[in-house]
Coordinates of C-alpha atoms and ligand atoms in Angstrom, one line a residue:
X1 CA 29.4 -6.2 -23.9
X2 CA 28.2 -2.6 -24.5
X3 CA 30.3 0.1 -22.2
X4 CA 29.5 3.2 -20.8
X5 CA 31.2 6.5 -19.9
X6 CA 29.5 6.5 -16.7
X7 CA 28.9 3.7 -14.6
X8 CA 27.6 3.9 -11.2
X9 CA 28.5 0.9 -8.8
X10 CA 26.0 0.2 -6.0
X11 CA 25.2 -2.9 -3.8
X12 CA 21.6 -2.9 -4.3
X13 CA 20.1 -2.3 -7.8
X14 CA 16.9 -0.1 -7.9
X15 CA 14.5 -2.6 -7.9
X16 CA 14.1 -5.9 -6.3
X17 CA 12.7 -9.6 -6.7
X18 CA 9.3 -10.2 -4.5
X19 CA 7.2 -13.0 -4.4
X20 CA 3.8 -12.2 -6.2
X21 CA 0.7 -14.0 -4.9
X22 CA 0.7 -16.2 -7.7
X23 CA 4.1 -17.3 -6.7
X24 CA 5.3 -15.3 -9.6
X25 CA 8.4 -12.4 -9.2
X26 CA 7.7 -9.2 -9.3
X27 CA 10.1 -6.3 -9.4
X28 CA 9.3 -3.6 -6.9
X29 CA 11.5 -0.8 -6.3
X30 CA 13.8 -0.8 -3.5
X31 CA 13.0 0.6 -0.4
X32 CA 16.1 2.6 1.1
X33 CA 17.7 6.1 1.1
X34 CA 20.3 5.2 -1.7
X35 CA 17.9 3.4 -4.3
X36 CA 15.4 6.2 -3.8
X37 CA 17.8 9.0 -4.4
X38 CA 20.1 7.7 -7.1
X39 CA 17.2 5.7 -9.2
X40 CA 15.0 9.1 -9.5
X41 CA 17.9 10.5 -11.5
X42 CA 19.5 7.8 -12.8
X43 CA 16.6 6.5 -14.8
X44 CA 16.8 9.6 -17.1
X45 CA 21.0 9.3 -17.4
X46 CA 23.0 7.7 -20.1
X47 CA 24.6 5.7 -17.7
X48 CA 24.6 1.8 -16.6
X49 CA 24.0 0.6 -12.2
X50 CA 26.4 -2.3 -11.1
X51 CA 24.4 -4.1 -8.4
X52 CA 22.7 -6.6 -6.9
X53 CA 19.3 -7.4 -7.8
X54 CA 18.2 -9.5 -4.7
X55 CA 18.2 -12.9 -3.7
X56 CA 20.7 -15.6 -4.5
X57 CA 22.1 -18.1 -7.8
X58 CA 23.5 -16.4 -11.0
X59 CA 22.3 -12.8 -12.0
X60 CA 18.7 -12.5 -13.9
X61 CA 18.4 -10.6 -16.9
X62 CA 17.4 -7.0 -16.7
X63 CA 15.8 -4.7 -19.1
X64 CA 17.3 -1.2 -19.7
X65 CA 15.2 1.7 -17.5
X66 CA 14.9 4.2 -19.4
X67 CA 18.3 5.3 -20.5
X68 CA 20.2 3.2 -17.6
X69 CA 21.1 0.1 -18.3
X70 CA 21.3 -2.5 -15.1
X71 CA 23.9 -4.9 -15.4
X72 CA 22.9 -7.1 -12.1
X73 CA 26.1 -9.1 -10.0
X74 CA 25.1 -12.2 -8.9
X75 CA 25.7 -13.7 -5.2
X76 CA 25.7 -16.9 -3.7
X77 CA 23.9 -18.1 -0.3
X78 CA 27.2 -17.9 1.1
X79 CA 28.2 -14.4 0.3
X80 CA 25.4 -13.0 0.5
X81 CA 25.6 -14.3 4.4
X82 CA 29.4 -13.4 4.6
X83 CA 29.2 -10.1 2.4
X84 CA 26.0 -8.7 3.0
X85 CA 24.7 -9.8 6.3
X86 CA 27.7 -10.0 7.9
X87 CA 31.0 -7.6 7.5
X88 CA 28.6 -5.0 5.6
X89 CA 25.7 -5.0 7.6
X90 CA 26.6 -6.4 11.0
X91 CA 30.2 -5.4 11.1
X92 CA 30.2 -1.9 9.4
X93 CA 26.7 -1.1 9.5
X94 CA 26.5 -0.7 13.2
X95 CA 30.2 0.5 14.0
X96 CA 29.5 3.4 11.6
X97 CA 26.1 4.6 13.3
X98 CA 28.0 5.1 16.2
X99 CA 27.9 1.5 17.3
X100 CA 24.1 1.7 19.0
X101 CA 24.2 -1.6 18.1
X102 CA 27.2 -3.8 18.9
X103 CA 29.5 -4.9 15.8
X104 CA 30.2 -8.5 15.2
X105 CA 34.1 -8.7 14.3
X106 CA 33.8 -12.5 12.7
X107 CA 37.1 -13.2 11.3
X108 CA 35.3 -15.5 8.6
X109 CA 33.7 -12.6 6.7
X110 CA 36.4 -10.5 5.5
X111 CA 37.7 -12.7 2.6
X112 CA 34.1 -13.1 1.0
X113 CA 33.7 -9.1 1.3
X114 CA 36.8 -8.5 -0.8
X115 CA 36.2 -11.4 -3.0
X116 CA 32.5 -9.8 -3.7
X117 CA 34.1 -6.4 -3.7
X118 CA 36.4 -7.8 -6.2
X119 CA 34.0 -9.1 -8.5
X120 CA 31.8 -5.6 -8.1
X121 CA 35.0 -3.8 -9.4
X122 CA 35.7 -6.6 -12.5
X123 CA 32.4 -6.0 -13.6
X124 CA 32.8 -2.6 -13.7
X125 CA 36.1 -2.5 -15.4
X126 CA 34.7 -4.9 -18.0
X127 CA 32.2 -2.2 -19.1
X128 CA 33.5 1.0 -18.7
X129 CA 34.8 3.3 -21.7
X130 CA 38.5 4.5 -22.0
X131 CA 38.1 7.1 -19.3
X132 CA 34.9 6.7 -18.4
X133 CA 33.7 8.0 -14.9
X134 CA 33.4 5.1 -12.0
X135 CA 30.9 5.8 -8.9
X136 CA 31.1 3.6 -5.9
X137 CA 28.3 4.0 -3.7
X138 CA 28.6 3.3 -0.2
X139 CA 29.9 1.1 2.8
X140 CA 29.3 -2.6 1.1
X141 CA 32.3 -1.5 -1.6
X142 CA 34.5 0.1 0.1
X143 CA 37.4 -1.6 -1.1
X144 CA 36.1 -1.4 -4.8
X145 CA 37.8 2.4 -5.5
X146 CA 41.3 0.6 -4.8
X147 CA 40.6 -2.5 -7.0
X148 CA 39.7 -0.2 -9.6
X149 CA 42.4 1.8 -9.7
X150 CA 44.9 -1.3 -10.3
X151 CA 42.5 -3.4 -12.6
X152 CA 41.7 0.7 -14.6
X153 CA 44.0 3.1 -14.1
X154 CA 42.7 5.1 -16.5
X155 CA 39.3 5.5 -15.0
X156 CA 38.2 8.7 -13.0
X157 CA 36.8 7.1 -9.8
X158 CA 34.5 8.7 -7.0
X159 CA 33.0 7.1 -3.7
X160 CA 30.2 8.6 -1.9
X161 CA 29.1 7.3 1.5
X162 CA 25.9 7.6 2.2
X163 CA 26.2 6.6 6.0
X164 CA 28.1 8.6 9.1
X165 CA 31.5 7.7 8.6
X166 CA 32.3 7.1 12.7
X167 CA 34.8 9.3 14.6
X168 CA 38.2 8.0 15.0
X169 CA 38.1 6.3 18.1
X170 CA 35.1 4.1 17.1
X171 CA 36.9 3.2 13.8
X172 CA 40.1 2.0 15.1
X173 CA 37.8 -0.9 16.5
X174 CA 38.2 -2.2 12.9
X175 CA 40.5 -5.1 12.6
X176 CA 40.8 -4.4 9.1
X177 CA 40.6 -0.3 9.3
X178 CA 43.7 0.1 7.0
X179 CA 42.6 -2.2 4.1
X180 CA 39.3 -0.3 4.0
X181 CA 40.8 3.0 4.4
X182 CA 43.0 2.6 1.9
X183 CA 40.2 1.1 -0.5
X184 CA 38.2 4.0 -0.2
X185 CA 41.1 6.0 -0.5
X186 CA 41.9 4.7 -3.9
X187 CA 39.2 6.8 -5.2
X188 CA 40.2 10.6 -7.1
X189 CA 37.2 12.1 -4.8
X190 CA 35.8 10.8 -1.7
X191 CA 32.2 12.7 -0.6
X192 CA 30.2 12.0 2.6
X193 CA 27.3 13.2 3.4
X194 CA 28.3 15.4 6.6
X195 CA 32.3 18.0 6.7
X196 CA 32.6 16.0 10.4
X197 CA 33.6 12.5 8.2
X198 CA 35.6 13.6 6.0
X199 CA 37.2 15.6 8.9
X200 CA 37.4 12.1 10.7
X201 CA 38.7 10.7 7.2
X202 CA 41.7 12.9 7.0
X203 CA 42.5 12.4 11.2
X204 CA 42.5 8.5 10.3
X205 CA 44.9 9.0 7.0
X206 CA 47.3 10.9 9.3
X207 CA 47.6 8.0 12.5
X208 CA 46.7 5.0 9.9
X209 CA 48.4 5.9 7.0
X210 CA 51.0 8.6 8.0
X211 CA 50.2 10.7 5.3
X212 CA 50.0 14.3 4.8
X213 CA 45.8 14.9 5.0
X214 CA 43.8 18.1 5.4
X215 CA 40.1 18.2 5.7
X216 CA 39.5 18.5 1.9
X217 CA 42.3 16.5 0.4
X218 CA 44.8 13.7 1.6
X219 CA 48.3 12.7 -0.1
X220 CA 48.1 9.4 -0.8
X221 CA 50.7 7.1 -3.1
X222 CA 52.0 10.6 -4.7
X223 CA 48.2 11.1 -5.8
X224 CA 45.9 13.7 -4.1
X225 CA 41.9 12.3 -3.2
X226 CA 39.9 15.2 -2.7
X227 CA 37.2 14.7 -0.1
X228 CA 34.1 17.3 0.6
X229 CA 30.4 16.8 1.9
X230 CA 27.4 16.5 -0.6
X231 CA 25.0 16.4 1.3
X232 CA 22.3 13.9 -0.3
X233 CA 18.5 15.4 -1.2
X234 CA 15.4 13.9 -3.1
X235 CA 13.4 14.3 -6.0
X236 CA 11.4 17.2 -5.2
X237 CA 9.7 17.6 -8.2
X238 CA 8.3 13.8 -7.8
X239 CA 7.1 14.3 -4.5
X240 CA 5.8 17.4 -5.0
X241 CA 3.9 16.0 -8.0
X242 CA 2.7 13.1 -5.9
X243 CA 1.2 14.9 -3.5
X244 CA -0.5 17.2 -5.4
X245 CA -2.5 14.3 -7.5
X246 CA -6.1 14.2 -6.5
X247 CA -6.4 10.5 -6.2
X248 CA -3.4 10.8 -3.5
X249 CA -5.4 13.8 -2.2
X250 CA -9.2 11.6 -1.4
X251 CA -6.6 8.9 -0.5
X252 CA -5.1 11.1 2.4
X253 CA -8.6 12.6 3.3
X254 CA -9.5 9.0 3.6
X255 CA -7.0 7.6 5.9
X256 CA -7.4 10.3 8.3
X257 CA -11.1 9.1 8.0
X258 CA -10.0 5.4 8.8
X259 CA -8.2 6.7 11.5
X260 CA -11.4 7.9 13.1
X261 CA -10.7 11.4 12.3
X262 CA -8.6 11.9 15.4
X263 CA -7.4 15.7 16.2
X264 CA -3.8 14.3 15.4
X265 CA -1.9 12.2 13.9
X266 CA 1.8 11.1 14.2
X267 CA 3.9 9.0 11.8
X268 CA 6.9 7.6 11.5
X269 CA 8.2 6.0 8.2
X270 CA 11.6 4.0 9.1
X271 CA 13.2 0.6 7.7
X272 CA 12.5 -1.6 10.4
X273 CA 16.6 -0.7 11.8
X274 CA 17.5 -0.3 15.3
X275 CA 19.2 3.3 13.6
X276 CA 15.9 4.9 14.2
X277 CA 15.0 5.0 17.0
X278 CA 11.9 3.7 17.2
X279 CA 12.1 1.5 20.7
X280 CA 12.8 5.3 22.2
X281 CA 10.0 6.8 20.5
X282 CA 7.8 4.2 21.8
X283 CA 8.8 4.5 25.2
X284 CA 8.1 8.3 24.7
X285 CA 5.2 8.0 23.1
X286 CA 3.4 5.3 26.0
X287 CA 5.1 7.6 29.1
X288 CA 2.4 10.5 27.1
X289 CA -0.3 8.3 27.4
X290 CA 0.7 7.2 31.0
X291 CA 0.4 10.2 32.1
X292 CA -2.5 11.2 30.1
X293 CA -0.9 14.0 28.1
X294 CA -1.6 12.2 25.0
X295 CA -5.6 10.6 24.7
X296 CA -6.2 7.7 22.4
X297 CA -9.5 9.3 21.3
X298 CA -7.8 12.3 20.5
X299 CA -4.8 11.3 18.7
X300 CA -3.4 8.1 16.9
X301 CA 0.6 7.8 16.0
X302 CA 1.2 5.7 12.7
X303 CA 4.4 3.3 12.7
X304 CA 5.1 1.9 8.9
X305 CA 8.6 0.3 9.5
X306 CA 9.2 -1.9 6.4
X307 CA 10.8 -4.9 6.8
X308 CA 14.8 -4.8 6.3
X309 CA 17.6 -7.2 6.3
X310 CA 15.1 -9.9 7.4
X311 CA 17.7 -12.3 8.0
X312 CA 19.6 -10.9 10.2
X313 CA 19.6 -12.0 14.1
X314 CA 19.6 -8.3 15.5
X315 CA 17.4 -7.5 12.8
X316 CA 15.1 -10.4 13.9
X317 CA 15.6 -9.8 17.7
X318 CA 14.3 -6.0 16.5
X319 CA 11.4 -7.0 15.2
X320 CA 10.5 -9.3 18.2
X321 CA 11.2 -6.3 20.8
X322 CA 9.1 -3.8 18.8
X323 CA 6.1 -5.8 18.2
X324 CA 6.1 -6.5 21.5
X325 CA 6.0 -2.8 23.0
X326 CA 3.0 -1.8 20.1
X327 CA 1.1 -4.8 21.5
X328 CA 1.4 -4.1 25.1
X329 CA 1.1 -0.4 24.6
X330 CA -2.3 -1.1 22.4
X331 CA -3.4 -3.4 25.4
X332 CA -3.0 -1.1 27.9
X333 CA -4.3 2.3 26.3
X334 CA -5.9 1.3 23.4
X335 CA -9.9 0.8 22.9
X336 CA -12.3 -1.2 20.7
X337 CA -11.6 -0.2 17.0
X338 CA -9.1 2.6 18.7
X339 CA -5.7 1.3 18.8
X340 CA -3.2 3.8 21.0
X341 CA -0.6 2.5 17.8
X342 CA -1.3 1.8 14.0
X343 CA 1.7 -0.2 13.1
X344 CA 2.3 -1.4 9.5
X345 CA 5.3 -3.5 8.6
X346 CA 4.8 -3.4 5.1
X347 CA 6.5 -1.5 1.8
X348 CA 3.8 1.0 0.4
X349 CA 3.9 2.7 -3.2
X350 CA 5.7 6.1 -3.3
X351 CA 1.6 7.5 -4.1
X352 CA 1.0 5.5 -1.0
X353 CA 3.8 7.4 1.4
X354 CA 2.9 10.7 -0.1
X355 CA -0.7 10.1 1.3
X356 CA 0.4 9.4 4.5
X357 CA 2.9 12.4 4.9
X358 CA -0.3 14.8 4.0
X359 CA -2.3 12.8 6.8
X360 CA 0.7 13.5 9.4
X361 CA 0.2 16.8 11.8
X362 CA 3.2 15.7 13.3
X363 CA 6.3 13.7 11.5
X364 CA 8.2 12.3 14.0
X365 CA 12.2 11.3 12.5
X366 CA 13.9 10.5 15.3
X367 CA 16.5 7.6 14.3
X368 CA 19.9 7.8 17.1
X369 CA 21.9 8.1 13.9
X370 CA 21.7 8.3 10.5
X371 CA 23.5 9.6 7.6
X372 CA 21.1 11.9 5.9
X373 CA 17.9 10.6 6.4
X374 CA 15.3 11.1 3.1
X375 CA 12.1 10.4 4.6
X376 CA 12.2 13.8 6.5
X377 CA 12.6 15.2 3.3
X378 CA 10.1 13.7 1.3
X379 CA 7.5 14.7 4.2
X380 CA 8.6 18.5 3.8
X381 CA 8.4 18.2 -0.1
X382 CA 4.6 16.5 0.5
X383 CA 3.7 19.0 2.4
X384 CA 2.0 22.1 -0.6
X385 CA -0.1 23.1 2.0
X386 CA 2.6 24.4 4.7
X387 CA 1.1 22.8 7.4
X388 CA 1.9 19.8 9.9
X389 CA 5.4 19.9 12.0
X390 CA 8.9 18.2 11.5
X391 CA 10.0 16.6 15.3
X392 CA 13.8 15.5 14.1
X393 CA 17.0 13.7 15.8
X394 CA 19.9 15.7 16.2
X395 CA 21.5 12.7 14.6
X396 CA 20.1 12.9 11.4
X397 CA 22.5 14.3 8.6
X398 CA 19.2 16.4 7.7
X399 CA 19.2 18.3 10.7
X400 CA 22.1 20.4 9.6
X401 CA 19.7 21.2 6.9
X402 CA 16.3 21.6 8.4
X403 CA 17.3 23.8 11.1
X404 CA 13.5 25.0 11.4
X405 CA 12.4 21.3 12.5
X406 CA 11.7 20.8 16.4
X407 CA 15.0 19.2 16.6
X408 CA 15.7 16.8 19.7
X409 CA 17.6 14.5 21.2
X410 CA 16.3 11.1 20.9
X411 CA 18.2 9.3 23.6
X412 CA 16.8 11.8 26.1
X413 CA 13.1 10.6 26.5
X414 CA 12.0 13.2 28.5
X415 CA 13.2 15.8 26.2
X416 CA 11.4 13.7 23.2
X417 CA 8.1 13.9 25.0
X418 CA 8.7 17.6 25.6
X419 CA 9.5 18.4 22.4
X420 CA 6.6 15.6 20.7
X421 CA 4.1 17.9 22.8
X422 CA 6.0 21.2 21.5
X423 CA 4.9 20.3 18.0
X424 CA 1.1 19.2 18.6
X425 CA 0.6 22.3 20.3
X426 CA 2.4 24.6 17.8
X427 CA 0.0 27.3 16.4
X428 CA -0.3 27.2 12.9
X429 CA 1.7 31.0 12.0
X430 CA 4.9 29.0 13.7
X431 CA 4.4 25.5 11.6
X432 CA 4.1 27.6 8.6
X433 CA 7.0 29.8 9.0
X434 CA 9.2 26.9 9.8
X435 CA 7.7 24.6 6.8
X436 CA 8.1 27.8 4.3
X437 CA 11.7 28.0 4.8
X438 CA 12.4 23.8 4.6
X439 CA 10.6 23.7 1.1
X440 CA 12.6 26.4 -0.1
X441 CA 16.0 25.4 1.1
X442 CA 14.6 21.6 -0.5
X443 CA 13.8 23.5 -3.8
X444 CA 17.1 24.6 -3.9
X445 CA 18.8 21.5 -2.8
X446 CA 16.8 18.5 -4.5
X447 CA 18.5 15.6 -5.8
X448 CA 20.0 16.9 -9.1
X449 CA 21.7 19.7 -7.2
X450 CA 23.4 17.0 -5.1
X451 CA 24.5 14.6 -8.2
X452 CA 25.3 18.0 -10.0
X453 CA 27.8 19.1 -7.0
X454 CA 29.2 16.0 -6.8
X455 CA 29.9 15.0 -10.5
X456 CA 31.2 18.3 -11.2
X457 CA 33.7 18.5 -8.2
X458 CA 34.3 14.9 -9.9
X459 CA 35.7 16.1 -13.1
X460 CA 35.9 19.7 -13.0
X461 CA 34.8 20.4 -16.2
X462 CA 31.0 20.3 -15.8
X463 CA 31.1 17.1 -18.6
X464 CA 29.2 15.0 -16.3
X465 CA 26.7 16.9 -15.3
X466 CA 25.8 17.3 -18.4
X467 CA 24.3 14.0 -18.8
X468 CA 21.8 14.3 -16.2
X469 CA 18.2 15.4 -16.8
X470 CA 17.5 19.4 -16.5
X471 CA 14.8 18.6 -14.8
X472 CA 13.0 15.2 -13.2
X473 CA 9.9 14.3 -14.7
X474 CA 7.3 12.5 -12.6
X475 CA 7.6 8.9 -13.1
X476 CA 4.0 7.1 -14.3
X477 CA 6.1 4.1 -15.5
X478 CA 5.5 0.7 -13.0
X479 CA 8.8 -1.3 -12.7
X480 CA 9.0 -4.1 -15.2
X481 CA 7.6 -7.5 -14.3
X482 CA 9.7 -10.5 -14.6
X483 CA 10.2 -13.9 -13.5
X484 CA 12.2 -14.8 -10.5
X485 CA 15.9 -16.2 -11.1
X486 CA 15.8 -17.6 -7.7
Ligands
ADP501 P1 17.5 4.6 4.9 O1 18.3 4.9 3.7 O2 18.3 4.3 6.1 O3 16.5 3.5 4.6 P2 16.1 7.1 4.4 O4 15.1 7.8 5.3 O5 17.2 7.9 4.0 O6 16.6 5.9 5.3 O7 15.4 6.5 3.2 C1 14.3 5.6 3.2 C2 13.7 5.5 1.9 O8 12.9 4.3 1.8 C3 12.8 6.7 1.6 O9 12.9 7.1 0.3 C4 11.4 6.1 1.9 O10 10.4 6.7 1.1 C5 11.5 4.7 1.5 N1 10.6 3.9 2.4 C6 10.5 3.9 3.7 N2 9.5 3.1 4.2 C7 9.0 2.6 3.1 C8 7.9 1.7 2.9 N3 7.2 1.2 3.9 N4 7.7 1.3 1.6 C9 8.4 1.8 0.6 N5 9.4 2.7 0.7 C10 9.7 3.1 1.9
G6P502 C1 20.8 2.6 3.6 C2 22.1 2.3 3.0 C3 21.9 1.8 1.6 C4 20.9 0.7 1.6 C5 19.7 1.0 2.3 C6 18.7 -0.1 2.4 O1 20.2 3.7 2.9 O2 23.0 3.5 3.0 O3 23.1 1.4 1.0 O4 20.7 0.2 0.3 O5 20.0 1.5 3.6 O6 19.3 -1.2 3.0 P1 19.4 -2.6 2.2 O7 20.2 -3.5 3.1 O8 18.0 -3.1 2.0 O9 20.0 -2.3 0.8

């Protein structure tokens, strides 16, 4: 087994089994705010990804990319039901975006989420160097930090949540909410993506744990864990490289052609995931055209929502509710080859998304809550000719960044029509000043100044950071092809 200095642990690999046509697998890359972020600078890192590389029966084998190695963890049917579907993603999921959803406490699924945390932390020990730095990303592997420190003690071992970590009240719901604070806790620095959670963090370590616990570190088992916010970015340079293709140029000039050159068009980009929002938006979006403030003739809204977590029952119900709304609202205001609602519940290339951002006049990123949220982001870094205008949730970690955005509240309707009209009517001075100062607070803050951050505050000594790329190149490369292990 070859080992590594640095090896980042994640559920979800960056790429992931589909079904071809032919009946063939084909690797595709991930859809998601974590594999976007860490694959674009990953790929370029001496460094091997612990994860999960779809679907269920013992682990395919995976070619390096690039310099990363992939060293996939396999699942069975019945952890990835116990695991994945349930205590990560319908117990923790939902309790830690404020519980807009209600979280299933099912006794059943705890043991198979530490026995697959488990595993996640064995592999890990198995290939990591004397020393070598261990990254845990996220809420599936919470408990991995903890088992790492007993299986390695020699290890230096981060966590980074990419998701809200809740406020205190809301967490004490947990049955098991000291287990999991003391696996994340097991970690030398915990980052989030937002000061309010690790502020949350240290509240929790003081009534759960009774320890001594300050916003930036916490005294736990006679070590200290730092904890800080890192706010998460993208890969500017990729985007920006994108979008500036010619091919993704005609592309964009065509689509707003297909979409019957309308004087606007709205888009939303979201996993299909009740986090974002996209029931209110609808409800706003039909009250416009109620009451005729919005024409059909005169402006189209664009819905991609890419199918997530497909086999989940809220997931499910979701997807039932929402397709439902875009029918009748197409029935009611649409016309003949003018649809009130494009909606496209499909995964598109990344050349494909950065066509659609530079068809947008207004994105509209409204999710109830969210930990960062990338797409907002990528449709700023799309966006070379300063126009179009950002209408963003309150609730999105990126508001704290993209002050300039027409932010809003999405759970007030009334407010999001408001403000949806505030950005269609915006003069184009105001959507310029406002987009000037996003791409330059993006320039400054892209993805390698957020693994930077965090790997130095890591280890102090700037080592770590030295393995990353100085700068990210465009990537030309498609994802390897390879047959299914399913
Ligand atoms: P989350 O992490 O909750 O999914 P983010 O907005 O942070 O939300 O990240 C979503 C990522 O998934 C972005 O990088 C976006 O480009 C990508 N994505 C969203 N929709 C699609 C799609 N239809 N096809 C491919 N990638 C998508
Ligand atoms: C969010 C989570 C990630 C996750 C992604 C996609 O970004 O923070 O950990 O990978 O959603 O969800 P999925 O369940 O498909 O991995």
């Amino acid at each position: 087994m070859r080992q590594s200095s640095l090896v980042v642990i994640a559920n979800r690999l960056p790429l992931d089994d589909n079904a071809a046509p032919d009946g063939a697998c084909e690797w595709r890359r991930s859809p998601g705010g974590l594999a976007s972020a860490l694959h674009a600078i990953l790929e370029q890192t001496p460094a091997t990804w612990v994860g999960w590389a779809g679907g269920v029966g013992p682990a395919p084998a995976l070619p390096d990319m690039g310099s990363l190695r992939l060293r996939p963890v396999s699942l069975t049917e019945d952890e990835l039901r116990g695991y994945y579907e349930g205590f990560a993603n319908s117990t923790l999921w939902p309790l830690y975006h404020d519980a807009v959803q209600q979280p299933t406490f099912d006794r059943g699924w705890w043991e198979t989420y530490r026995a697959v945390n488990q595993r996640f932390a064995e592999a890990a020990a198995e290939i990591a160097e004397p020393g070598a730095a261990i990254w845990v990303q996220d809420y599936h592997l919470q408990l991995v930090p903890a088992m790492l420190r007993e299986l390695r003690p020699d290890l230096l071992i981060g966590f980074f949540l990419h998701v809200p970590f809740p406020p205190p009240e809301l967490y004490m719901q947990l049955p098991r909410r000291v287990e999991l604070l003391r696996g994340m806790l097991g970690a030398d620095l915990v980052g989030f993506q937002r000061p309010q959670a690790a502020h949350n963090v240290a509240q929790l370590a003081k009534k759960l744990l009774g320890v001594v616990a300050t916003d930036d570190a916490i005294a736990v088992d006679g070590r200290t864990v730092r904890t800080g916010a890192f706010p998460v970015s993208i890969d500017v340079t990729e985007m920006r490289a994108l979008a500036a293709r010619p091919d993704v140029v005609s592309h964009a000039r065509q689509l707003r052609h297909d979409l019957g050159v309308p004087k606007r068009v709205l888009l939303s980009v979201d996993r299909l995931d009740y986090t974002k929002g996209i029931e209110h938006r609808l409800t706003a979006y039909s009250e416009l055209l109620r009451d005729g403030f919005v024409k059909v003739r005169d402006t189209v809204m664009v819905q991609v929502a890419v199918p997530s977590r497909e086999r989940v029952e809220s997931y499910q119900d979701l997807r039932d509710r929402i397709e439902g709304e875009v029918g009748r609202i197409n029935g009611e205001y649409g016309r003949v080859g003018e649809p009130a609602i494009h909606y496209l519940n499909q995964p598109f290339a990344r050349s494909q998304l950065a066509a659609l951002y530079q068809t947008a006049d207004v994105m509209v990123v409204t999710p109830l809550r969210d930990g960062m949220n990338l797409v907002a982001k990528e449709f700023i870094a799309a966006r070379e000719d300063g126009a179009g205008a950002l209408v963003l949730s309150e609730f999105a970690g990126a508001a704290a960044e993209l002050e300039q955005a027409f932010l809003v509240n999405p759970h007030d309707v009334d407010g999001l029509k408001d403000t949806l009209l505030q950005a269609m009517k915006a003069d184009r001075g105001d959507l310029t000043a406002r987009m000037t100062a996003m791409r330059q607070h993006l320039t400054e803050h892209d993805i390698l100044a957020w693994a930077r951050a965090y790997l130095t505050a890591l280890d102090h000594t700037g080592q770590l950071a030295e393995r990353l790329p100085a700068n990210p190149r465009p990537r030309r490369r498609r994802p390897p092809r390879q047959r299914s292990a399913r």
